[in-house]
Short mmCIF file of C-alpha atoms in Angstrom, two decimals:
data_model
loop_
_atom_site.label_atom_id
_atom_site.label_comp_id
_atom_site.label_asym_id
_atom_site.label_seq_id
_atom_site.Cartn_x
_atom_site.Cartn_y
_atom_site.Cartn_z
CA MET E 993 10.46 2.72 -15.45
CA ALA E 994 14.04 1.63 -14.53
CA GLU E 995 13.75 2.47 -10.66
CA ASN E 996 10.25 1.18 -10.40
CA LEU E 997 11.06 -2.12 -12.14
CA ALA E 998 13.74 -2.79 -9.48
CA THR E 999 11.71 -1.79 -6.70
CA HIS E 1000 8.92 -4.32 -7.61
CA ARG E 1001 11.39 -7.05 -8.42
CA LYS E 1002 13.09 -6.57 -5.03
CA ARG E 1003 9.68 -6.09 -3.32
CA LEU E 1004 8.88 -9.76 -4.45
CA GLY E 1005 12.10 -11.09 -3.44
CA LEU E 1006 13.19 -12.11 -7.13
CA ASP E 1007 16.76 -11.49 -8.44
CA GLN E 1008 17.17 -10.63 -12.32
CA ARG E 1009 17.19 -14.03 -13.38
CA GLU E 1010 14.25 -15.29 -11.77
CA LEU E 1011 12.17 -12.37 -13.03
CA ALA E 1012 13.63 -13.02 -16.71
CA ARG E 1013 12.46 -16.88 -16.14
CA ARG E 1014 9.01 -15.81 -14.93
CA VAL E 1015 8.36 -13.35 -17.90
CA THR E 1016 9.62 -15.90 -20.43
CA ASP E 1017 8.01 -19.20 -19.17
CA GLU E 1018 4.75 -17.61 -17.64
CA PHE E 1019 4.05 -14.84 -19.98
CA GLY E 1020 5.72 -15.72 -23.17
CA ARG E 1021 8.06 -13.12 -23.73
CA PRO E 1022 11.27 -14.05 -24.11
CA MET E 1023 13.90 -12.22 -21.84
CA THR E 1024 17.09 -12.68 -20.05
CA ALA E 1025 18.86 -11.57 -16.81
CA SER E 1026 20.90 -9.30 -19.01
CA ILE E 1027 17.78 -7.57 -20.54
CA ILE E 1028 16.34 -7.05 -17.08
CA SER E 1029 19.65 -5.49 -16.01
CA LYS E 1030 19.88 -3.02 -19.07
CA ILE E 1031 16.14 -1.98 -18.36
CA GLU E 1032 16.85 -1.28 -14.82
CA LYS E 1033 20.02 0.76 -15.47
CA GLY E 1034 18.10 2.75 -18.26
CA ASP E 1035 20.40 1.22 -20.81
CA ARG E 1036 17.59 -0.42 -22.65
CA ARG E 1037 14.11 0.73 -23.94
CA VAL E 1038 10.87 -1.12 -23.15
CA ASP E 1039 8.34 -1.92 -26.21
CA VAL E 1040 4.69 -2.45 -24.96
CA ASP E 1041 5.03 -6.16 -24.98
CA ASP E 1042 7.85 -6.26 -22.66
CA LEU E 1043 6.04 -3.61 -20.40
CA VAL E 1044 2.87 -5.65 -20.20
CA ALA E 1045 4.76 -8.91 -19.59
CA LEU E 1046 7.09 -7.43 -16.98
CA ALA E 1047 4.07 -5.63 -15.15
CA ALA E 1048 2.18 -9.00 -15.09
CA ALA E 1049 5.14 -10.97 -13.59
CA LEU E 1050 5.33 -8.57 -11.18
CA GLY E 1051 1.72 -8.42 -10.18
CA VAL E 1052 1.38 -4.96 -10.89
CA SER E 1053 -0.33 -2.79 -13.56
CA PRO E 1054 1.68 -1.52 -16.25
CA VAL E 1055 1.26 2.05 -15.22
CA THR E 1056 2.86 1.19 -11.91
CA LEU E 1057 5.94 0.64 -13.63
CA MET E 1058 5.80 3.80 -15.86
CA LEU E 1059 5.01 6.42 -13.20
CA PRO E 1060 6.55 7.46 -10.21
CA ASP E 1061 5.29 6.10 -7.21
CA ARG E 1062 5.29 9.21 -4.81
CA ASP E 1063 4.89 12.69 -5.83
CA SER E 1064 8.27 14.47 -5.81
CA GLY E 1065 6.81 17.96 -6.17
CA GLU E 1066 8.33 17.58 -9.88
CA PRO E 1067 6.09 17.35 -12.89
CA VAL E 1068 5.99 14.09 -14.56
CA LEU E 1069 6.81 13.89 -18.27
CA ILE E 1070 4.46 11.77 -20.05
CA THR E 1071 5.85 12.42 -23.43
CA SER E 1072 9.39 14.09 -24.32
CA GLU E 1073 7.43 17.47 -24.75
CA ARG E 1074 4.64 17.21 -22.13
CA SER E 1075 4.58 17.19 -18.30
CA VAL E 1076 1.70 17.25 -15.80
CA PRO E 1077 1.72 17.21 -12.16
CA TRP E 1078 2.01 13.68 -10.39
CA GLU E 1079 -1.65 13.12 -9.26
CA GLN E 1080 -2.85 14.35 -12.70
CA ALA E 1081 -0.53 11.64 -14.57
CA TRP E 1082 -1.56 9.04 -12.32
CA ARG E 1083 -5.36 10.11 -13.08
CA TRP E 1084 -5.15 10.32 -16.78
CA ALA E 1085 -3.13 6.97 -16.98
CA THR E 1086 -5.46 5.16 -14.90
CA GLY E 1087 -8.63 6.44 -16.83
CA GLU E 1088 -9.81 8.67 -14.27
CA SER E 1089 -9.68 12.43 -15.72
CA PRO E 1090 -8.42 13.69 -19.03
CA LEU E 1091 -4.97 15.83 -19.23
CA PRO E 1092 -5.45 19.38 -18.77
CA GLY E 1093 -6.57 21.44 -21.75
CA SER E 1094 -8.10 18.21 -23.19
CA ASP E 1095 -11.57 19.03 -25.46
CA LEU E 1096 -13.17 15.83 -23.84
CA SER E 1097 -15.71 16.31 -20.85
CA ALA E 1098 -14.70 14.23 -17.88
CA GLN E 1099 -17.81 12.17 -18.24
CA ALA E 1100 -16.68 11.61 -21.98
CA PHE E 1101 -13.14 10.69 -21.10
CA LEU E 1102 -14.47 7.99 -18.49
CA GLY E 1103 -17.04 6.47 -20.93
CA ALA E 1104 -13.98 6.13 -23.34
CA ASN E 1105 -11.45 4.88 -20.92
CA ARG E 1106 -13.43 3.11 -18.33
CA PRO E 1107 -16.04 1.01 -20.33
CA TYR E 1108 -16.33 -1.53 -17.62
CA GLU E 1109 -17.90 1.01 -15.02
CA GLU E 1110 -21.42 1.66 -15.02
CA SER E 1111 -23.44 4.77 -14.15
CA VAL E 1112 -23.04 5.69 -10.30
CA SER E 1113 -26.52 4.88 -9.92
CA ARG E 1114 -26.52 1.51 -11.09
CA GLU E 1115 -23.10 0.73 -9.47
CA ALA E 1116 -24.60 1.91 -6.14
CA LYS E 1117 -27.70 -0.07 -6.52
CA ARG E 1118 -25.70 -3.39 -7.38
CA PHE E 1119 -23.33 -2.57 -4.71
CA VAL E 1120 -26.22 -2.30 -2.14
CA ALA E 1121 -28.17 -5.35 -3.39
CA LEU E 1122 -25.19 -7.50 -2.93
CA ARG E 1123 -25.01 -6.40 0.69
CA VAL E 1124 -28.68 -6.10 1.36
CA PRO E 1125 -29.92 -9.25 -0.27
CA GLU E 1126 -33.44 -9.78 1.17
CA ARG E 1127 -34.01 -6.11 2.75
CA PRO E 1128 -36.19 -3.61 0.80
CA TYR E 1129 -34.56 -0.53 0.47
CA ARG E 1130 -35.11 2.82 -1.65
CA LEU E 1131 -31.90 4.04 -2.80
CA THR E 1132 -31.07 7.77 -3.22
CA VAL E 1133 -28.03 9.12 -4.87
CA ARG E 1134 -27.61 13.01 -4.66
CA GLY E 1135 -25.01 15.48 -5.46
CA PHE E 1136 -23.06 13.02 -7.88
CA THR E 1137 -20.26 15.16 -9.67
CA ASP E 1138 -17.20 13.45 -11.27
CA ARG E 1139 -16.08 12.70 -8.03
CA PRO E 1140 -17.52 9.48 -6.21
CA ASP E 1141 -16.61 10.92 -2.82
CA SER E 1142 -19.45 13.48 -3.41
CA VAL E 1143 -21.95 10.76 -3.71
CA ASP E 1144 -24.78 10.81 -0.92
CA LEU E 1145 -25.99 7.28 -0.76
CA ARG E 1146 -28.90 6.45 1.66
CA ILE E 1147 -31.26 3.33 2.11
CA GLY E 1148 -34.48 5.13 3.29
CA ASP E 1149 -33.25 7.71 5.75
CA ILE E 1150 -29.91 5.66 6.70
CA PRO E 1151 -26.73 6.89 5.09
CA VAL E 1152 -24.87 4.17 3.90
CA ARG E 1153 -20.87 4.10 3.34
CA LEU E 1154 -19.51 2.33 0.27
CA ASP E 1155 -16.17 1.33 1.63
CA GLU E 1156 -15.49 -2.12 0.73
CA GLY E 1157 -15.31 -4.58 4.03
CA GLU E 1158 -17.34 -2.06 6.35
CA GLU E 1159 -20.09 -3.23 8.42
CA PRO E 1160 -23.54 -1.94 7.17
CA PRO E 1161 -25.08 0.82 9.50
CA TRP E 1162 -28.34 -1.19 10.00
CA PRO E 1163 -28.90 -4.15 12.58
CA ARG E 1164 -28.66 -7.43 11.17
#
């Protein structure tokens, strides 16, 4: 947390006083430059209210401040007694997959942790409908597992990429 806070503060060109002002004035969490300094040195623990306000002031999600931004090859401590590989820590913290050894299926975990997501079929149909507003289509979704990169999406016989910002593969 300490290193991530300093990194993101500096990325925005903020000094500790300016970040403290933002947290206090814009997000209602009283904070001083001294508190920011102590957090960045690892001399002060951060409660959930501080974490959320700091993340909001820096324009990142709370998990971005909590977890390392690069895989050092070392396990990541998620509690004082439990560590997991870096990628698993991120996937768990962002609601993508349960921790190893969990009793939850991936589907149950996603349902519990990502209530805003629809089923892949409905989401794909909505995605296509927004990009093909007046063109009739038949949507086929095949091969779905718990990984979105395993979806084969087609409009009729034309394969469709779901990457944001890409031009559709059909003539306009």
